[in-house]
Structures are given as structure tokens and as C-alpha cells.
Tab-separated table of N, CA and C in Angstrom:
chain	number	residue	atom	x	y	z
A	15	UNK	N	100.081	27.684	-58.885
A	15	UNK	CA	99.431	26.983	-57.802
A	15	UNK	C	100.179	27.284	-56.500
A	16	UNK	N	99.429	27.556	-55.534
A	16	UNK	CA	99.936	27.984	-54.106
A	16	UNK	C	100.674	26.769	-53.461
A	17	UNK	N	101.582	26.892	-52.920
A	17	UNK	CA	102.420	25.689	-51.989
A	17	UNK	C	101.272	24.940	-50.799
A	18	UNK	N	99.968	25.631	-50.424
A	18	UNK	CA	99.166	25.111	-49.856
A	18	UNK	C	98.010	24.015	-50.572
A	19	UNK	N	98.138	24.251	-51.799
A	19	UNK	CA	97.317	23.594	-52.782
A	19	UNK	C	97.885	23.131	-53.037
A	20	UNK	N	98.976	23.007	-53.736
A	20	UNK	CA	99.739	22.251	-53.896
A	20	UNK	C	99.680	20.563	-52.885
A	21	UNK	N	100.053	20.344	-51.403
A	21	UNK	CA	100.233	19.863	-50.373
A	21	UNK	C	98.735	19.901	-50.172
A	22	UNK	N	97.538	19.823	-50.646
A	22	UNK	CA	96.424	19.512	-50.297
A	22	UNK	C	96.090	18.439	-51.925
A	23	UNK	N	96.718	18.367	-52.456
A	23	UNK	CA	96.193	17.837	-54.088
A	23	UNK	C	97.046	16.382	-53.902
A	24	UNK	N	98.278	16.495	-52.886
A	24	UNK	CA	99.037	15.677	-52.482
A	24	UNK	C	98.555	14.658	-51.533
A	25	UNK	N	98.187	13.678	-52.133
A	25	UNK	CA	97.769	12.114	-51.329
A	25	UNK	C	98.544	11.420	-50.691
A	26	UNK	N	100.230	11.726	-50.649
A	26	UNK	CA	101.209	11.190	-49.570
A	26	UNK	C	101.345	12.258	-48.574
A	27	UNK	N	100.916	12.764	-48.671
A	27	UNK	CA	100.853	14.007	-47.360
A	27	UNK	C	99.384	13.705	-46.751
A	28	UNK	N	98.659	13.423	-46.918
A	28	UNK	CA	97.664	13.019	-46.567
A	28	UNK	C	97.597	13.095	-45.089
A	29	UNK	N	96.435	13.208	-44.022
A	29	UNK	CA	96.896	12.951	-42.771
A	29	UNK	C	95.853	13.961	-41.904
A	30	UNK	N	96.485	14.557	-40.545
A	30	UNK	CA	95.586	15.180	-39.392
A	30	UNK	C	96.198	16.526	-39.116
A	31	UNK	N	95.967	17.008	-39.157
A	31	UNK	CA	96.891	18.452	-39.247
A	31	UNK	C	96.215	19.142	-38.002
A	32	UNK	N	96.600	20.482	-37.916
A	32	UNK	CA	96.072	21.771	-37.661
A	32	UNK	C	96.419	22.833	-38.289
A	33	UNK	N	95.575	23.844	-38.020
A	33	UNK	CA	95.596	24.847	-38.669
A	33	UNK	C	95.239	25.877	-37.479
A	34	UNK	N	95.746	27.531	-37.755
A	34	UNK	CA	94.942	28.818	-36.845
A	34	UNK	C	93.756	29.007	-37.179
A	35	UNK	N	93.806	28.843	-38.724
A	35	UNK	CA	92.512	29.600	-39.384
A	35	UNK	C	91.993	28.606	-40.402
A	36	UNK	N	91.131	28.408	-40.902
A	36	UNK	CA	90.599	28.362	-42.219
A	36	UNK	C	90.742	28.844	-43.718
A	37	UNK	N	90.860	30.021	-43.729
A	37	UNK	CA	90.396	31.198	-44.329
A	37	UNK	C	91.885	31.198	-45.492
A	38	UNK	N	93.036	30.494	-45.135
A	38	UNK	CA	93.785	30.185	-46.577
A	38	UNK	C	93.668	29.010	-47.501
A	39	UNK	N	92.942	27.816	-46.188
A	39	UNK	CA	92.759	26.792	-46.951
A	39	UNK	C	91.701	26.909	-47.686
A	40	UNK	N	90.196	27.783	-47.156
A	40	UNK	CA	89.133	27.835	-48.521
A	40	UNK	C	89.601	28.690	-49.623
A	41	UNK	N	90.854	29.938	-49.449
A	41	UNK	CA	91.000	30.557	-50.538
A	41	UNK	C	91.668	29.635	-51.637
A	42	UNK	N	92.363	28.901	-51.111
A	42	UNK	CA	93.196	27.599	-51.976
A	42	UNK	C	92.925	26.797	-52.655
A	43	UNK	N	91.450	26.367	-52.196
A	43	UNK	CA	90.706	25.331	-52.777
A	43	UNK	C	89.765	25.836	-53.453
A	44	UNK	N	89.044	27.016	-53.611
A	44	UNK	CA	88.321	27.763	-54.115
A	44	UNK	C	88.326	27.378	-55.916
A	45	UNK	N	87.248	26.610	-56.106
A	45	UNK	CA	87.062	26.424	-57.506
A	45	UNK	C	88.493	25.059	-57.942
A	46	UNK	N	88.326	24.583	-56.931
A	46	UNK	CA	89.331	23.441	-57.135
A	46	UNK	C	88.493	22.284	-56.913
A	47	UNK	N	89.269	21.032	-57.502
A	47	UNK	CA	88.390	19.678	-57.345
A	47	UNK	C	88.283	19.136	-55.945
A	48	UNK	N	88.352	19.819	-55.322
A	48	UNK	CA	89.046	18.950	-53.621
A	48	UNK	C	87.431	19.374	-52.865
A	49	UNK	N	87.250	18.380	-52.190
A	49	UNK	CA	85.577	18.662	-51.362
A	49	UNK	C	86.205	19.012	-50.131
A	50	UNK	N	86.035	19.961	-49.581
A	50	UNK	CA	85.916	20.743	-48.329
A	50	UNK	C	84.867	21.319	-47.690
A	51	UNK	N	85.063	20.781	-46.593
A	51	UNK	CA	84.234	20.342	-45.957
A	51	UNK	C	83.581	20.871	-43.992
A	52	UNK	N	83.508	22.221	-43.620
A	52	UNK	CA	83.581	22.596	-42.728
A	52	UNK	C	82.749	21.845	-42.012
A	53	UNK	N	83.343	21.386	-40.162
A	53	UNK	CA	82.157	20.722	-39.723
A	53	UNK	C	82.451	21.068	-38.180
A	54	UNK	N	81.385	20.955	-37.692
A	54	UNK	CA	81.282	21.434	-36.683
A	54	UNK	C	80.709	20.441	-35.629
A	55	UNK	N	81.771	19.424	-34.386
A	55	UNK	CA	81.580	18.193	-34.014
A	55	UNK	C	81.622	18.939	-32.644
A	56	UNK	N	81.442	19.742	-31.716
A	56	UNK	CA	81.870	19.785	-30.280
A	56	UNK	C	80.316	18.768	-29.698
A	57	UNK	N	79.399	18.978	-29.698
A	57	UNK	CA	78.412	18.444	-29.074
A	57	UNK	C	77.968	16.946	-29.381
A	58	UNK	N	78.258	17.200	-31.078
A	58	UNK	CA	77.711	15.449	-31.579
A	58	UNK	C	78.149	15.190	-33.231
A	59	UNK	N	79.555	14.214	-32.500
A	59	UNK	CA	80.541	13.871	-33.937
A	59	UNK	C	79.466	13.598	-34.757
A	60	UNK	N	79.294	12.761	-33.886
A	60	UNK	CA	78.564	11.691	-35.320
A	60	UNK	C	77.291	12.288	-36.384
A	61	UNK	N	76.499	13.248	-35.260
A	61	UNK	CA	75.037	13.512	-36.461
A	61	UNK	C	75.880	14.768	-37.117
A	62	UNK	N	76.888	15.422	-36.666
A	62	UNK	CA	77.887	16.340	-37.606
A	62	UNK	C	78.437	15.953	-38.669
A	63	UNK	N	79.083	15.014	-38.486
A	63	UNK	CA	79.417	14.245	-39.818
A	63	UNK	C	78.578	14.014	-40.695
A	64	UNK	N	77.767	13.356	-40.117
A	64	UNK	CA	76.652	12.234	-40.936
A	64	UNK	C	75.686	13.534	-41.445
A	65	UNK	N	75.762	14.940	-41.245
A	65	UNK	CA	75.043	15.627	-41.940
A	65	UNK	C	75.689	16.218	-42.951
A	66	UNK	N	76.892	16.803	-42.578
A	66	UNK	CA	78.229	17.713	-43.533
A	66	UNK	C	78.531	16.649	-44.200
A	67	UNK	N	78.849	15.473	-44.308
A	67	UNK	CA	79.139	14.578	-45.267
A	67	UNK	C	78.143	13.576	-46.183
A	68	UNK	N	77.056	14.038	-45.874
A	68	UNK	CA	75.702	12.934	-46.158
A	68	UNK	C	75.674	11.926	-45.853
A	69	UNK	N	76.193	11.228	-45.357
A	69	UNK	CA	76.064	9.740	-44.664
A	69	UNK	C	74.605	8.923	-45.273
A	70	UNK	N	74.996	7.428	-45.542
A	70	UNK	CA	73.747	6.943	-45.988
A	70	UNK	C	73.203	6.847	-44.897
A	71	UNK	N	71.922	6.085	-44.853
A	71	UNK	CA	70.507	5.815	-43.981
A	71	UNK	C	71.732	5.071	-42.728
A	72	UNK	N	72.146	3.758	-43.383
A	72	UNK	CA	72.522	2.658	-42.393
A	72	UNK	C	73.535	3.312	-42.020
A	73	UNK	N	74.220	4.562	-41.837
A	73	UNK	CA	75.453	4.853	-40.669
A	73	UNK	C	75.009	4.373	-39.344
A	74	UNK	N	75.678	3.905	-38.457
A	74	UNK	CA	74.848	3.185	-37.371
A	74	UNK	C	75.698	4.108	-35.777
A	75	UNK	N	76.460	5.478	-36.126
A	75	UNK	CA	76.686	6.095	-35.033
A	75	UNK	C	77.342	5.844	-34.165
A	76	UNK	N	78.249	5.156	-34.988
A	76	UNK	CA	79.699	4.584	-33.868
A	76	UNK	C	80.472	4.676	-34.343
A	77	UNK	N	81.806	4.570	-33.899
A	77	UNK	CA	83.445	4.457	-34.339
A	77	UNK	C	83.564	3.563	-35.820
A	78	UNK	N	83.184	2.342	-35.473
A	78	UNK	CA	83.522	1.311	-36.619
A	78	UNK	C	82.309	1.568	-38.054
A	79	UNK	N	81.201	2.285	-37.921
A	79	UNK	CA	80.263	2.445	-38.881
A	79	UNK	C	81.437	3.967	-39.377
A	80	UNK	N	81.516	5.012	-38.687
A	80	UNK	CA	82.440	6.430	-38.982
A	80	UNK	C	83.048	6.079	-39.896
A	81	UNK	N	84.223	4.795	-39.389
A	81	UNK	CA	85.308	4.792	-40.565
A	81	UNK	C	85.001	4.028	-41.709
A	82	UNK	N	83.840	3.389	-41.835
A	82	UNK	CA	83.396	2.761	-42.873
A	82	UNK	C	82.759	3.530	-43.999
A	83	UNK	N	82.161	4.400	-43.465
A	83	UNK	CA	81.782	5.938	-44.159
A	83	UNK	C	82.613	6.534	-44.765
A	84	UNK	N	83.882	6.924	-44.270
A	84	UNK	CA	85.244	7.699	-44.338
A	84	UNK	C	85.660	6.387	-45.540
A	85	UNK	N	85.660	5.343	-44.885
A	85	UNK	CA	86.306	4.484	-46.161
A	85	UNK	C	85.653	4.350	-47.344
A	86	UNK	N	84.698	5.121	-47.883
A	86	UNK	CA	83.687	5.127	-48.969
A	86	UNK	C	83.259	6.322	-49.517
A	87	UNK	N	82.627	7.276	-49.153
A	87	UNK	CA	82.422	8.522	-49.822
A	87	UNK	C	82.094	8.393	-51.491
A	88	UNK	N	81.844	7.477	-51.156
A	88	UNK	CA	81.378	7.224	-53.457
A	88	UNK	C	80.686	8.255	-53.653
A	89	UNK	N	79.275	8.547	-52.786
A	89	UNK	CA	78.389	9.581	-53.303
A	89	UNK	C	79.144	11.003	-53.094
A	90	UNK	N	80.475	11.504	-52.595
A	90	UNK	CA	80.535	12.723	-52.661
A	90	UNK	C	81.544	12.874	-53.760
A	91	UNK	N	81.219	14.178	-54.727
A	91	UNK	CA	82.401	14.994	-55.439
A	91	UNK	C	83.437	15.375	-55.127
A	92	UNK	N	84.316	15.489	-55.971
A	92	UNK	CA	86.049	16.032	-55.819
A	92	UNK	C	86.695	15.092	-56.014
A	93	UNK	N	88.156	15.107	-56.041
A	93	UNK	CA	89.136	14.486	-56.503
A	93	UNK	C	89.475	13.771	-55.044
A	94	UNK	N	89.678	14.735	-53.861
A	94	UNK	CA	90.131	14.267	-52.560
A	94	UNK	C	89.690	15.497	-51.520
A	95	UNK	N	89.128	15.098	-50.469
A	95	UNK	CA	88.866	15.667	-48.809
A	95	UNK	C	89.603	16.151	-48.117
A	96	UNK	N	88.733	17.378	-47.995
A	96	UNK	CA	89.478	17.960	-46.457
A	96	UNK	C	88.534	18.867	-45.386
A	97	UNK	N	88.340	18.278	-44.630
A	97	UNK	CA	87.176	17.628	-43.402
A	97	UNK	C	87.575	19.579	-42.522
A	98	UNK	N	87.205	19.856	-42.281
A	98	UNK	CA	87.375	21.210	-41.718
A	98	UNK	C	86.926	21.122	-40.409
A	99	UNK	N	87.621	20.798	-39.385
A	99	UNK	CA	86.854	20.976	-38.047
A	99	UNK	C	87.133	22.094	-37.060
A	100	UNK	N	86.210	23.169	-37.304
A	100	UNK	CA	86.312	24.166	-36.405
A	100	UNK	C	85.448	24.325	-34.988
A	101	UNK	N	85.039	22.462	-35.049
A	101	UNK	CA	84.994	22.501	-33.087
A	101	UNK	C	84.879	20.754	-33.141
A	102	UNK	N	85.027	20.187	-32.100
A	102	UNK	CA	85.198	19.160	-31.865
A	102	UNK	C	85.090	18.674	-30.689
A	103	UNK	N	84.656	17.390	-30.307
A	103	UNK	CA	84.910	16.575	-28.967
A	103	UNK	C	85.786	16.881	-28.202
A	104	UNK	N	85.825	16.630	-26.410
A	104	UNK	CA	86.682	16.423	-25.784
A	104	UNK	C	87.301	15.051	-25.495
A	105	UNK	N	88.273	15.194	-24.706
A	105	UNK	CA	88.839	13.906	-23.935
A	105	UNK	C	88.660	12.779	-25.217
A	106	UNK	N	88.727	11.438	-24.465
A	106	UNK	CA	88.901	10.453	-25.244
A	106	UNK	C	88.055	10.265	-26.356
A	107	UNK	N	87.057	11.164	-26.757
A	107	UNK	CA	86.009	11.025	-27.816
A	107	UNK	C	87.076	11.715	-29.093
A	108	UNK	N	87.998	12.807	-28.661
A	108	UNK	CA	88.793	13.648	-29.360
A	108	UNK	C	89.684	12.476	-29.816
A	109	UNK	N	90.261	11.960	-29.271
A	109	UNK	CA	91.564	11.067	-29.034
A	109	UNK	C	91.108	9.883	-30.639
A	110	UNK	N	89.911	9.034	-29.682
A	110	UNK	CA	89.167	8.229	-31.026
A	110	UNK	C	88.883	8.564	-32.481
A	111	UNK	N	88.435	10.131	-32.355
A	111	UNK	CA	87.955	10.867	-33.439
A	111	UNK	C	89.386	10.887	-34.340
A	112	UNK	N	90.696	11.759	-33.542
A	112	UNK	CA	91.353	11.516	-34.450
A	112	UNK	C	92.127	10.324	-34.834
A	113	UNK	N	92.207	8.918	-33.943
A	113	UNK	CA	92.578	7.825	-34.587
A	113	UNK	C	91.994	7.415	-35.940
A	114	UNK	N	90.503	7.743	-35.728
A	114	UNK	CA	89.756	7.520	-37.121
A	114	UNK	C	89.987	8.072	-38.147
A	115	UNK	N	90.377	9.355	-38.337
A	115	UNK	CA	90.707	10.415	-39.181
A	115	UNK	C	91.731	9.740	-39.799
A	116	UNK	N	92.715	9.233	-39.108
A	116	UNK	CA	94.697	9.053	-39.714
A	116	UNK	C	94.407	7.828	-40.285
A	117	UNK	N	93.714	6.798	-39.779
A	117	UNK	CA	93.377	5.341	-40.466
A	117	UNK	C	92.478	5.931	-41.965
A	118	UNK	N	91.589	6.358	-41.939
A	118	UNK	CA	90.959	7.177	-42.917
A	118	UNK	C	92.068	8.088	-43.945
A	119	UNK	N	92.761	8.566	-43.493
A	119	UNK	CA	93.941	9.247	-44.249
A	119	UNK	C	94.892	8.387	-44.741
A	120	UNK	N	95.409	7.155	-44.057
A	120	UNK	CA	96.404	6.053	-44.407
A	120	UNK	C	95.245	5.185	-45.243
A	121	UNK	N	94.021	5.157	-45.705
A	121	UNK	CA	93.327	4.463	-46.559
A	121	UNK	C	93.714	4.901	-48.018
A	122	UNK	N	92.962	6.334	-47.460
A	122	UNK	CA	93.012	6.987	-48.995
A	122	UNK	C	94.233	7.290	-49.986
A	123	UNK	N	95.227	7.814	-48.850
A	123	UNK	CA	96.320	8.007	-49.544
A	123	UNK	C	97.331	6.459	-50.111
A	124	UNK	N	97.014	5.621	-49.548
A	124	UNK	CA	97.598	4.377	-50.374
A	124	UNK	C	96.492	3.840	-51.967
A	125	UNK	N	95.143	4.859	-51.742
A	125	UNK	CA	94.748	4.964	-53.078
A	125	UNK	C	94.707	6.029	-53.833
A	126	UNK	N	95.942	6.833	-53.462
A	126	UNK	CA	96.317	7.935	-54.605
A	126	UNK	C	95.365	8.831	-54.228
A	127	UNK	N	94.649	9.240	-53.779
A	127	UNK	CA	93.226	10.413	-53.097
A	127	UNK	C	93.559	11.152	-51.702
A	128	UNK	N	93.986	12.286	-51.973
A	128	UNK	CA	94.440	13.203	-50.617
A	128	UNK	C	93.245	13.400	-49.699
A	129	UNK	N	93.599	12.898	-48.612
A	129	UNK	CA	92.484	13.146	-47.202
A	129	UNK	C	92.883	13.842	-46.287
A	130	UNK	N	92.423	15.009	-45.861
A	130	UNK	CA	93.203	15.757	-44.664
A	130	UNK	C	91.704	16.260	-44.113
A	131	UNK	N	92.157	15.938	-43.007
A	131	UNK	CA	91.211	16.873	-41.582
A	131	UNK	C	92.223	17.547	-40.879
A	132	UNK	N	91.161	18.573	-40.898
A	132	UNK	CA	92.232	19.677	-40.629
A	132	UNK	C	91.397	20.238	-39.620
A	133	UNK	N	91.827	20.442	-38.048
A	133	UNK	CA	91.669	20.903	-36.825
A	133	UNK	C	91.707	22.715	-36.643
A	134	UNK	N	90.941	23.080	-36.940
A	134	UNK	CA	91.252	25.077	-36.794
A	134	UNK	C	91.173	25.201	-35.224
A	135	UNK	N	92.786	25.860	-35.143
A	135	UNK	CA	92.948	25.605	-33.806
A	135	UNK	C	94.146	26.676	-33.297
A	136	UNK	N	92.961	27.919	-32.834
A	136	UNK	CA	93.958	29.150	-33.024
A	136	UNK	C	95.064	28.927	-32.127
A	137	UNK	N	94.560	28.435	-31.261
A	137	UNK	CA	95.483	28.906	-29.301
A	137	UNK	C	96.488	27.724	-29.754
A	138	UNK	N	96.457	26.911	-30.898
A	138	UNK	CA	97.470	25.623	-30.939
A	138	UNK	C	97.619	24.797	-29.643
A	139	UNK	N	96.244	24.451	-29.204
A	139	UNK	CA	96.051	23.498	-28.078
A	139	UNK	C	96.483	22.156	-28.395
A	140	UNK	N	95.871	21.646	-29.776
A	140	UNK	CA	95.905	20.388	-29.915
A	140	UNK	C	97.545	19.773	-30.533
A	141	UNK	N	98.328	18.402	-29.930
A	141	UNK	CA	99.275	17.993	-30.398
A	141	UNK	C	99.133	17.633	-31.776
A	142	UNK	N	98.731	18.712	-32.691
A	142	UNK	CA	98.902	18.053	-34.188
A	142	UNK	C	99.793	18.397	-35.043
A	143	UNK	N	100.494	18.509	-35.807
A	143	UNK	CA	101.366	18.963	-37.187
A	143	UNK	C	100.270	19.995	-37.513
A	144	UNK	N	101.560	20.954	-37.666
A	144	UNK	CA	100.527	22.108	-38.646
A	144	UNK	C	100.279	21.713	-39.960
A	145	UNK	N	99.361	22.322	-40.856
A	145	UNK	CA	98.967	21.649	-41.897
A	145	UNK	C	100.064	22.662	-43.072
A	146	UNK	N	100.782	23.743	-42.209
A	146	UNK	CA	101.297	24.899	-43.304
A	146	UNK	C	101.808	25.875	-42.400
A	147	UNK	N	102.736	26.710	-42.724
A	147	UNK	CA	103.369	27.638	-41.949
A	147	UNK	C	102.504	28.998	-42.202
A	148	UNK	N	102.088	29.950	-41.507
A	148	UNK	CA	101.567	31.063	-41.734
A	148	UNK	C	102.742	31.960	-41.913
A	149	UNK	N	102.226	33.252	-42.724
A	149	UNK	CA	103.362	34.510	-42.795
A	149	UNK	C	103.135	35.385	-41.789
């Protein structure tokens, strides 16, 4: 098992990362129990989510319905999540988005279930922890 799979199967690591690329974390997870999840939020978190993740009927398209979603996922497969965002909000919509994410990550991982959103983020704009060191 790869040291990246490894640290993705891991529910105390749990959390908001970044990443340059994608492209080691799908080789990693590839035929693994973990739901991954590419999504694509720059224009509109919410119907992004609520489509890449199936969201029931009553998501109601706000902050506090998001993390109630995030706090549930019954209807999706895998062992534990990892939210792939290769575009996203600006300014304070970014800021909110990822408060939700880490509360969502500090849920799951105090129930043993690894949650990571992971930011693909070549130019390393965003203040996040990398999710892994590249070679």
C-alpha cells in the first residue's frame, strides 16, 4: 500500500489539504473502498455538490443545510471521502466553504471514517497543508 493510501484510509488525518495534481490521489484510490469524488465549485458550490454528491430533494442551499449533508452521506458508498476540488469559490464564499469542510472532517474522523477535501492547486495559492509531498 502506497504512503498516500495509506494517509487517505487514515481517519485521524482526516482534514483540508491541497494538492498540485490529482492524478496520484485517483491512482491510489483506484479500486479502493474510499469514494472520490471530483467536483467542480468555481461558479455554484452548492448545485456542485448537491450534484457530485447526490444530495437529497430537501438540501436547502446554504451553509447550515451543506454541512448537514456532509454530516450524513448514508446514501453514498465507500468506507471514507475525498471531495476533489479542482475549482472553487472566491473570497469569503472560499473561506466558509472551507470552514465547512474541517467541521465535516472533525465529524467524521471522531467516527473512525477518513474525510479529506482536497483543493488541486497547482500555483499553491491557497493557505492549506499539502495533502503529500510530491517527488
Amino acid at each position: 500500500m502506497s504512503k498516500l493510501l495509506a494517509r487517505l484510509q487514515d481517519a485521524s488525518r482526516s482534514g483540508v489539504y491541497r494538492a498540485s495534481s490529482d492524478t496520484a490521489i485517483l491512482d491510489a484510490t483506484r479500486g479502493r473502498d474510499l469514494d472520490v469524488v471530483p467536483i467542480e465549485a468555481a461558479d455554484d458550490v452548492f448545485g456542485a455538490l448537491a450534484r457530485q454528491l447526490g444530495f437529497p430533494e430537501w438540501f436547502g442551499r446554504n451553509w447550515d443545510a451543506l454541512e448537514d449533508c456532509l454530516g450524513d452521506l448514508s446514501w453514498r458508498a465507500g468506507e471514507g471521502r475525498v471531495l476533489l476540488f479542482r475549482s472553487w469559490p472566491a473570497g469569503d464564499e472560499l473561506g466558509t466553504l472551507i470552514d465547512v469542510l474541517r467541521s465535516s472532517a472533525e465529524y467524521w474522523a471522531q467516527r473512525g471514517r477518513p474525510f479529506f477535501a482536497v483543493f488541486v492547486d497547482a500555483r499553491r495559492e491557497l493557505a492549506l497543508a499539502e495533502l503529500y509531498r510530491e517527488k
